[in-house]
mmCIF file of C-alpha atoms in Angstrom:
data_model
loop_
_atom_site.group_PDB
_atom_site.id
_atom_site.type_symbol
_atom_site.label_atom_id
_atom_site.label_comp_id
_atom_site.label_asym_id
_atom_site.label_seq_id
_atom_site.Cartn_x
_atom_site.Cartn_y
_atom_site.Cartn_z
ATOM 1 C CA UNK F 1 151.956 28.738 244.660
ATOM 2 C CA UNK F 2 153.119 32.074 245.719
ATOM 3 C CA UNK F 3 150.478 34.689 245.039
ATOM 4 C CA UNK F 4 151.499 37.627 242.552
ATOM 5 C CA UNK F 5 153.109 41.278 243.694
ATOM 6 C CA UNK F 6 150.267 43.659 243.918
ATOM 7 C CA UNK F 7 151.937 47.322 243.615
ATOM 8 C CA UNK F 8 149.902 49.658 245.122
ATOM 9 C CA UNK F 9 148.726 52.956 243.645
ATOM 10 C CA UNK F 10 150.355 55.851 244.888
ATOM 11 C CA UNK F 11 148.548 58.938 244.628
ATOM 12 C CA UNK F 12 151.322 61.650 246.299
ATOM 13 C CA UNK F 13 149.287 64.325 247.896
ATOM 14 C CA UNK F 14 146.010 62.908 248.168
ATOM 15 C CA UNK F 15 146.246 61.388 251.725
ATOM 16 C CA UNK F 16 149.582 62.428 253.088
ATOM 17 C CA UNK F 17 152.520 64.369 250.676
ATOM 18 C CA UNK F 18 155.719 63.219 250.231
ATOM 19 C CA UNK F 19 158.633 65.009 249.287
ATOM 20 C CA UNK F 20 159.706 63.193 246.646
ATOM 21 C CA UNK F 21 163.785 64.540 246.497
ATOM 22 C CA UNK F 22 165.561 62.123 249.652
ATOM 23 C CA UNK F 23 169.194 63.546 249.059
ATOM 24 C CA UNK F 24 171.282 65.990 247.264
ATOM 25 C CA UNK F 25 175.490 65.423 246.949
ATOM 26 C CA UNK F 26 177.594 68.359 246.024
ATOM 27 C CA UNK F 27 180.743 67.590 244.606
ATOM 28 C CA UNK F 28 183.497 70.020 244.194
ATOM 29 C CA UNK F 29 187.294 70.789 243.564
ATOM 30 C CA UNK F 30 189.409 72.784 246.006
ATOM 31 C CA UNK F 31 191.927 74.229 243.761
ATOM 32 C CA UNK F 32 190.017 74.674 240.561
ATOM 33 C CA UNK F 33 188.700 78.026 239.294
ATOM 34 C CA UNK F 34 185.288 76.269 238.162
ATOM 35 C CA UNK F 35 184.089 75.370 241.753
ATOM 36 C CA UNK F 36 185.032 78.839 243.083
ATOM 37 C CA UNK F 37 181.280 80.033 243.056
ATOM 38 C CA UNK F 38 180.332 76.528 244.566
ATOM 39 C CA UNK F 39 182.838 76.682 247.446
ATOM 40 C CA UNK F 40 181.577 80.067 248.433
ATOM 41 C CA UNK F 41 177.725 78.713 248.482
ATOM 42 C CA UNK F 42 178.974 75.550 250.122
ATOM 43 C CA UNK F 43 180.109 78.129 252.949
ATOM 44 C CA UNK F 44 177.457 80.699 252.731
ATOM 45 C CA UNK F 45 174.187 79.169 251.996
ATOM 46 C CA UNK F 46 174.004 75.455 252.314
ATOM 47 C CA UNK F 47 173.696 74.943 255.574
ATOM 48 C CA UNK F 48 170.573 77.133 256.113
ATOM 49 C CA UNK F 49 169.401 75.258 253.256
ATOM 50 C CA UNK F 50 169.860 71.635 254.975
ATOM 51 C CA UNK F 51 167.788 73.067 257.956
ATOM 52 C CA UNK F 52 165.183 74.249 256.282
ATOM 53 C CA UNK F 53 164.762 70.780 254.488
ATOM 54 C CA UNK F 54 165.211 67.858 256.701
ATOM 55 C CA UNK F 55 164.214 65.387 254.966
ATOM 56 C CA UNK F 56 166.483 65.867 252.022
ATOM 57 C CA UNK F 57 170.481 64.159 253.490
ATOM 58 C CA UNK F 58 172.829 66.222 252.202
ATOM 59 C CA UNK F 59 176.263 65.239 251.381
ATOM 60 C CA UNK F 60 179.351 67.475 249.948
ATOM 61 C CA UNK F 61 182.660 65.455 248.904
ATOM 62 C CA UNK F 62 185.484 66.814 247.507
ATOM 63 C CA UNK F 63 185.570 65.767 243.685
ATOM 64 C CA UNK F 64 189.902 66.811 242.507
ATOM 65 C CA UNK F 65 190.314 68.345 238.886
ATOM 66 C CA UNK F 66 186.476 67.625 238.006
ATOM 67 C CA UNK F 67 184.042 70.322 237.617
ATOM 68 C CA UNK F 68 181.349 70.891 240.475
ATOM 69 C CA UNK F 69 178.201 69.424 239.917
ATOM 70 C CA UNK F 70 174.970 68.394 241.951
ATOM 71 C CA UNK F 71 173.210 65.261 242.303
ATOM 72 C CA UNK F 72 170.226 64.365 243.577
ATOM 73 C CA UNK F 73 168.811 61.042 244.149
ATOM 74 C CA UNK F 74 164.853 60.730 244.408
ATOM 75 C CA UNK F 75 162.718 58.144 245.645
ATOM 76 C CA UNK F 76 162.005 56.500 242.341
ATOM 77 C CA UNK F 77 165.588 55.340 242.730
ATOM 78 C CA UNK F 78 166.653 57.948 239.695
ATOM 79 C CA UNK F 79 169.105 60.702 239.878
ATOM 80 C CA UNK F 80 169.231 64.023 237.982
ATOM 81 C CA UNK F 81 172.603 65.813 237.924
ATOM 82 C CA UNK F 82 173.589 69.190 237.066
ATOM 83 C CA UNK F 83 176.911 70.485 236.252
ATOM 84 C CA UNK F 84 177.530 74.165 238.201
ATOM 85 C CA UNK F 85 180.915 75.206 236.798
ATOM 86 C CA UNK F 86 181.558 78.852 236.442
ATOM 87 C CA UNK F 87 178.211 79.869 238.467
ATOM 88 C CA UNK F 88 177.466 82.640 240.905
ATOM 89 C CA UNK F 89 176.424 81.221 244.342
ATOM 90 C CA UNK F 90 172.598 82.716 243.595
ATOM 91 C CA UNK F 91 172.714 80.702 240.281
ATOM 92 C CA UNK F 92 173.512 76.985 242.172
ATOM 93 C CA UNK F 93 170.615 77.854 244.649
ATOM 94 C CA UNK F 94 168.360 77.970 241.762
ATOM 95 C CA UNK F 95 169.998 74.279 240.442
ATOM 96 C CA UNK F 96 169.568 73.438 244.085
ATOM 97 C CA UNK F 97 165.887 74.239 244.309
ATOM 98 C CA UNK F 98 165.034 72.970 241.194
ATOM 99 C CA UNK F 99 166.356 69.621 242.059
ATOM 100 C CA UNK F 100 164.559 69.890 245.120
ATOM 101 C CA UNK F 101 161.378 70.360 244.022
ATOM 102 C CA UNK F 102 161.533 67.805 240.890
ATOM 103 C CA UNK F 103 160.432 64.004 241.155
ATOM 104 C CA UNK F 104 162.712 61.618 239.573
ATOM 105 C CA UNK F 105 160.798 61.823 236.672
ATOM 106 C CA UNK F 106 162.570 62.428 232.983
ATOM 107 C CA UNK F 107 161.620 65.938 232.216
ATOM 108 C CA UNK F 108 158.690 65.979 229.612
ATOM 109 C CA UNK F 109 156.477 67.964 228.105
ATOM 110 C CA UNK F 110 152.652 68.071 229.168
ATOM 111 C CA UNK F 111 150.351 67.904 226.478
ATOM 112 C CA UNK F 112 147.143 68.285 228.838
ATOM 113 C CA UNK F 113 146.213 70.725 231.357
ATOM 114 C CA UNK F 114 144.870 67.900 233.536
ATOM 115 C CA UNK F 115 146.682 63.935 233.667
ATOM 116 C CA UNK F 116 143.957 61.520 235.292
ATOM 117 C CA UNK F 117 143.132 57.816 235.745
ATOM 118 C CA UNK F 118 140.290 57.966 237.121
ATOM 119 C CA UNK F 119 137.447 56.619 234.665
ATOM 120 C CA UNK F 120 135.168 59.715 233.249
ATOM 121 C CA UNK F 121 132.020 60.568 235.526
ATOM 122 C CA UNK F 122 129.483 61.508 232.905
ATOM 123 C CA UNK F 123 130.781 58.328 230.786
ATOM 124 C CA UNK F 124 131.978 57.819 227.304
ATOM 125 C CA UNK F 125 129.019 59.209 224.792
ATOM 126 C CA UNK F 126 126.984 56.972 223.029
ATOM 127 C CA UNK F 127 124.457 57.157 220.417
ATOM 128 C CA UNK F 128 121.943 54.650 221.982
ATOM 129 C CA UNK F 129 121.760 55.892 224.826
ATOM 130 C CA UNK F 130 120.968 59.862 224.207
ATOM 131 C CA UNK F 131 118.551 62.192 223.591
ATOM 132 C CA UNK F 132 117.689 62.038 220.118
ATOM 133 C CA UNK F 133 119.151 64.983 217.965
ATOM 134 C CA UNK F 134 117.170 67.755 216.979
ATOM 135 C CA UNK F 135 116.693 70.337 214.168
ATOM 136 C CA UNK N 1 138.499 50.190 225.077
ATOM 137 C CA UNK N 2 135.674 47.533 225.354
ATOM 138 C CA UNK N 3 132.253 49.047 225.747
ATOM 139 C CA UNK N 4 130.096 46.512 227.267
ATOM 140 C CA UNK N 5 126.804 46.600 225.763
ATOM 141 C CA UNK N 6 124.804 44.291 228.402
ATOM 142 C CA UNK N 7 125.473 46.533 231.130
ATOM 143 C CA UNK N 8 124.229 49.821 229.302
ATOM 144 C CA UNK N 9 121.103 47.738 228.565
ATOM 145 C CA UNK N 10 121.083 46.883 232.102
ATOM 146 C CA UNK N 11 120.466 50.958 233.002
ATOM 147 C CA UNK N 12 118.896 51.900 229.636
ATOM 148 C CA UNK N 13 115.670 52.234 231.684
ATOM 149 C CA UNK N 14 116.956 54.687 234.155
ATOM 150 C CA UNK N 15 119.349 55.751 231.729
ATOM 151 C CA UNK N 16 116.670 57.118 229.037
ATOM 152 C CA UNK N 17 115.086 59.181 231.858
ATOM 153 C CA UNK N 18 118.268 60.505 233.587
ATOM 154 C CA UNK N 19 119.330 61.148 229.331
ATOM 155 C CA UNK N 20 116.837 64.304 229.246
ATOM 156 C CA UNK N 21 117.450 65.121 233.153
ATOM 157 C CA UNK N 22 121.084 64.909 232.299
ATOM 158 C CA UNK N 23 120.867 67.881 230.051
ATOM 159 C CA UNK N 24 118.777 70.212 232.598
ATOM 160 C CA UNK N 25 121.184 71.744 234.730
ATOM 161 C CA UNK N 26 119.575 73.684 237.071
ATOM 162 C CA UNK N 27 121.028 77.420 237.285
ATOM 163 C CA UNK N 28 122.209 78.600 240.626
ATOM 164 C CA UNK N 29 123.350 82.340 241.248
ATOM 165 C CA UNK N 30 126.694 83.325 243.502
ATOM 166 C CA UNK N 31 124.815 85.772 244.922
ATOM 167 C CA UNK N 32 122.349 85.261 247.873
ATOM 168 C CA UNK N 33 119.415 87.351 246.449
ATOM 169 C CA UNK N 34 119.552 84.295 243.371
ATOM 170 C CA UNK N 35 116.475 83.372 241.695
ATOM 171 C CA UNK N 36 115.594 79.756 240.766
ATOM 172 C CA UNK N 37 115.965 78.879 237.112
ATOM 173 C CA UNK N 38 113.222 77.281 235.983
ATOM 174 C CA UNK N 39 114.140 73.502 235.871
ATOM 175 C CA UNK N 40 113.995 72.230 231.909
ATOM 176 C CA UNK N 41 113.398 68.308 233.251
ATOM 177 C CA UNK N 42 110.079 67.151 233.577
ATOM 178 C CA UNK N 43 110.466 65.290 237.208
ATOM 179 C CA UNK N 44 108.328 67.700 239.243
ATOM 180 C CA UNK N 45 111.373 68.400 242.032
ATOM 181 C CA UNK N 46 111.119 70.782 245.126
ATOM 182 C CA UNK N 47 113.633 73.985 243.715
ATOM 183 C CA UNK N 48 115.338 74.525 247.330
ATOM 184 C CA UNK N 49 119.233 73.797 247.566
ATOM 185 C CA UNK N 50 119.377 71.619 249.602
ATOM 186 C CA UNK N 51 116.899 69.458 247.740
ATOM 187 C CA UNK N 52 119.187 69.723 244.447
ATOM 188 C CA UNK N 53 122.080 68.819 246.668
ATOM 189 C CA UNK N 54 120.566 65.904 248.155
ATOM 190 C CA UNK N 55 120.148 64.648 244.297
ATOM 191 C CA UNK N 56 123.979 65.582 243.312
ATOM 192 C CA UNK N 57 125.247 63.656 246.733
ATOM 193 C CA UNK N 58 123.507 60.319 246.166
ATOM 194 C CA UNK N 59 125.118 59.959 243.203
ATOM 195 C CA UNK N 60 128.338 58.269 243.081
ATOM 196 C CA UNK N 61 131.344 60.430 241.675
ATOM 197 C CA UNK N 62 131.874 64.129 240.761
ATOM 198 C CA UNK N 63 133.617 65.703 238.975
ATOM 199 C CA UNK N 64 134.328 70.003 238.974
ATOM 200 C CA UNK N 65 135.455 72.482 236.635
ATOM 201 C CA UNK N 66 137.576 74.629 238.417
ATOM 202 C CA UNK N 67 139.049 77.543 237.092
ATOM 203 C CA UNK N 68 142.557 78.549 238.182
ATOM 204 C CA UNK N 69 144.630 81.785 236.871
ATOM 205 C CA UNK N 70 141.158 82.441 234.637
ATOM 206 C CA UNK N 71 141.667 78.970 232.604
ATOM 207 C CA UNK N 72 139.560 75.875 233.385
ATOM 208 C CA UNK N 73 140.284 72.301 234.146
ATOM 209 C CA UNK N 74 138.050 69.869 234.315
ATOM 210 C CA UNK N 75 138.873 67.590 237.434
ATOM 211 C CA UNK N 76 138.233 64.726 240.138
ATOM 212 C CA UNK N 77 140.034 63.689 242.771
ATOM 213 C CA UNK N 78 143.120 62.509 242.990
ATOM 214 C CA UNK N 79 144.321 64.108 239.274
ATOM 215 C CA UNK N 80 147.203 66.407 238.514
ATOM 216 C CA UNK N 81 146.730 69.423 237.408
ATOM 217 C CA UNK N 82 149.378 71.066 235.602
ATOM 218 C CA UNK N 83 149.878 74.690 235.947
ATOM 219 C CA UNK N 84 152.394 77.108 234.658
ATOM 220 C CA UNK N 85 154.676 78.320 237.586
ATOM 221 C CA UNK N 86 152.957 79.344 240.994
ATOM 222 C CA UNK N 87 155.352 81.103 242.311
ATOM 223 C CA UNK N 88 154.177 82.258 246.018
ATOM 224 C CA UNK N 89 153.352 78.806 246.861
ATOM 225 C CA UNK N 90 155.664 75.773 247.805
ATOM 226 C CA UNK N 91 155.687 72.212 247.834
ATOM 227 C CA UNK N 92 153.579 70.399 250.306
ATOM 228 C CA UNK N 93 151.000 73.295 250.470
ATOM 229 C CA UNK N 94 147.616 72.591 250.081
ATOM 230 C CA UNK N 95 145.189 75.035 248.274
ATOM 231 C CA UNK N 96 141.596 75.341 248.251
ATOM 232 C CA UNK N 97 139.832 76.017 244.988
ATOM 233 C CA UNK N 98 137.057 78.514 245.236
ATOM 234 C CA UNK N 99 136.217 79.583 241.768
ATOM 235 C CA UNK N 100 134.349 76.664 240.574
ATOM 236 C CA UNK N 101 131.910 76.819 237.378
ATOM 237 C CA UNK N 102 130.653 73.543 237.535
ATOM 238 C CA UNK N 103 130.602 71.031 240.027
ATOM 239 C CA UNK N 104 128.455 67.881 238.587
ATOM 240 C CA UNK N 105 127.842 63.917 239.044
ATOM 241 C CA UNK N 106 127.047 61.557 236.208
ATOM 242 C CA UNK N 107 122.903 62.609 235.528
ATOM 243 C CA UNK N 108 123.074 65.980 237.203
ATOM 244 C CA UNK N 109 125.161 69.520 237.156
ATOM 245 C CA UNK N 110 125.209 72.642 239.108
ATOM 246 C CA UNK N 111 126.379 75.548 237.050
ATOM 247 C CA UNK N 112 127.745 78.477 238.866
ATOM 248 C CA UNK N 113 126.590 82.358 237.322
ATOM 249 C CA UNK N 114 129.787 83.235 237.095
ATOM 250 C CA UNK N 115 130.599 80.046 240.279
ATOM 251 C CA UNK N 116 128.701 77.377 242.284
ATOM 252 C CA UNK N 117 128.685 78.755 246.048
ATOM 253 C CA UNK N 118 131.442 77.780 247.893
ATOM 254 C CA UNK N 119 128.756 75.996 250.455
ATOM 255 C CA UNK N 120 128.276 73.459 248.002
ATOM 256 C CA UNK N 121 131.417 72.325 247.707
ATOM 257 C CA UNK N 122 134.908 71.140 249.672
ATOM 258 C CA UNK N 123 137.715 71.090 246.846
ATOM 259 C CA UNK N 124 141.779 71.343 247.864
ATOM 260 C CA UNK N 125 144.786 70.766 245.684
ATOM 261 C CA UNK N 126 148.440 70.078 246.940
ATOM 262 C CA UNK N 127 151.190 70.968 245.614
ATOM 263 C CA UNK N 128 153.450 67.858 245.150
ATOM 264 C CA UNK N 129 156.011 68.949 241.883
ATOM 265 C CA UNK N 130 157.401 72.249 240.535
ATOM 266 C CA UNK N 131 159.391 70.669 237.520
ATOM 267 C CA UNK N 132 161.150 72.004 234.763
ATOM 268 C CA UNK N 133 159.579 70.837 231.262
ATOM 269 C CA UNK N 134 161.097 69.520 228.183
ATOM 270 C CA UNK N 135 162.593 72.253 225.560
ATOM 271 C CA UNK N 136 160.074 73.440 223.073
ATOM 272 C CA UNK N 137 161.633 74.547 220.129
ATOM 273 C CA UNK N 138 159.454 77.087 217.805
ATOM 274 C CA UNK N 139 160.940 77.274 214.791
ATOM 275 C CA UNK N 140 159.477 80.086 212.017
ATOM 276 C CA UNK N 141 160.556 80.473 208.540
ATOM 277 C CA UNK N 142 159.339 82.508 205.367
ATOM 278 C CA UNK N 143 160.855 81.109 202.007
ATOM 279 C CA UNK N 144 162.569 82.756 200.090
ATOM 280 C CA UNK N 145 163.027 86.199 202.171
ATOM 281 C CA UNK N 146 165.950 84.785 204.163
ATOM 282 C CA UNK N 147 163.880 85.073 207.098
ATOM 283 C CA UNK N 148 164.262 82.042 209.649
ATOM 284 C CA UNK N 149 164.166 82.283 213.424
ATOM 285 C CA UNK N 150 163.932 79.332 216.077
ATOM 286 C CA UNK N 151 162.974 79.916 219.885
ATOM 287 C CA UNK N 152 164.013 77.575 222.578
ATOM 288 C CA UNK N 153 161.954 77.714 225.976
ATOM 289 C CA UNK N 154 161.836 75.217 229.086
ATOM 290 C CA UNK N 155 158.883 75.900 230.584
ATOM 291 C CA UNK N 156 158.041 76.130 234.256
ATOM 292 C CA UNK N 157 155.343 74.392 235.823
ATOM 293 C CA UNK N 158 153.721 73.681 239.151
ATOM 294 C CA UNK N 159 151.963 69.889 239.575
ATOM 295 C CA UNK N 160 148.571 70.161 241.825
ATOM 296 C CA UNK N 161 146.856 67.025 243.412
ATOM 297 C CA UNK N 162 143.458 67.113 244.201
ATOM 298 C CA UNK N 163 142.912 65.825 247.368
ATOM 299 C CA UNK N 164 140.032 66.159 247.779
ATOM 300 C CA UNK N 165 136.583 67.127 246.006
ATOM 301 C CA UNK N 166 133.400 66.745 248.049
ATOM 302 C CA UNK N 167 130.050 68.087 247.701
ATOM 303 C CA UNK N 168 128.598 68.943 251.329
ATOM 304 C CA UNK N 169 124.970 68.452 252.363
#
């Protein structure tokens, strides 16, 4: 009998951090007036970007007669893109770093200030086992 | 979730006693010149720090209160905190909380006047996410004055880790 997968529980930062964005592929088109702002940070600013991030690969392919737009794959195996037509190189370094510093996660809202698994320390009250209430 | 009885009954014993020590928290100043509270338990204890230490470490887990930006969340290791946008600080940095209020164990707390000393205490936080939230939509209306407005924000926000939260001897 084969013995069951046991996942194990990642805790990202705890021991060692892991960035969790592994590669980002810009797509653009050469003659269309949408990708104009992404050709120009393709040339200016990408490739100090790439340096300055090694562990993210970084791919640009031509895309003909489609809009540019960014995708980023994450180690979750999920991918976030973002379509950059008609933006200002400054405005597709802020999609860039966004996507960089996401997880693969779906975008959600936090209810808590805190999210935790860890079992409460003080334990759950009970009225057995406290002081008695008094007036 | 399943409370089981027969192990509470187990500690009740200990758990009775450690029930009114629980609720004495013993008071200790940030400042050096601090004066001993007066302990509310009735276990006759030596007051020194490192006495009241010894008593928090031989305990088993701990949690902290920590209080970031002036707000306070209540935390152990390995949680996320989640933060509205940090923005001098990037991923893979590791912070070290210093403003603690409390910093206590299952039967016993320290309570910092304003925080616990930072001698007490070895708390740090990474940085592991700076994500984009969902849309919140706010959406405000008074009948019957053709008044209606509705607000759209994506908030920002920075995902800590604790790493690590020790108390020292």
């Amino acid at each position: 009998m084969v013995a069951p997968m046991v996942h194990p529980v990642l805790k990202n930062g705890v021991g060692a951090f892991i960035p969790q964005c592994r590669r980002l592929v810009f797509h653009y088109c050469e003659r269309s007036g949408s990708s104009r702002g992404m050709i120009e940070y393709l040339k200016k600013d990408l490739i100090q970007f790439a340096k300055e991030h090694p562990h993210v690969e970084v791919i640009v392919t031509p895309r003909p007669s489609k809009h540019p737009v960014i995708r980023g794959l994450y180690l979750n195996g999920k991918d976030k893109v973002v379509c950059v037509r008609n933006m200002e190189p400054t405005d597709i370094a802020g999609k860039v770093a966004l996507l960089k510093e996401s997880s693969g996660n779906r975008m959600k809202v936090f209810k808590k200030p805190v999210i935790s698994t860890t079992e409460s320390v003080r334990g759950i009250w009970s009225p057995f086992h406290a002081a008695p209430h008094k007036i | 979730m399943l409370r089981s009885f027969t192990s509470r009954m187990v500690g009740a014993a200990q758990r009775t006693n450690s029930a009114v020590t629980a609720s004495a928290v013993r008071l200790f100043s940030a400042t050096s010149t601090a004066t001993q509270a007066t302990p509310t338990s009735s276990t006759a204890s030596p007051s020194t720090p490192s006495s009241e230490l010894s008593l928090l470490r031989n305990q088993l887990r701990y949690y902290a209160v920590a209080e970031i930006k002036n707000r306070p969340y209540l935390i152990t290791k390995n949680d996320i905190i989640v933060l509205d946008r940090l923005k001098d600080v990037k991923l893979g940095d590791v912070i070290e909380l210093n403003q603690i209020k409390e910093l206590g164990s299952k039967d016993y707390a320290i309570q910092g006047a304003p925080y616990v000393s930072s001698e007490y205490y070895s708390i740090k936080a990474t940085v592991i996410e700076q994500p984009k939230g969902k849309i919140v939509e706010t959406f405000k209306k008074k009948r019957r004055k053709h008044f209606q407005r509705r607000y759209h924000i994506k908030p920002l926000h920075t995902l800590l880790r604790v790493s690590e939260l020790e108390v020292k001897a």
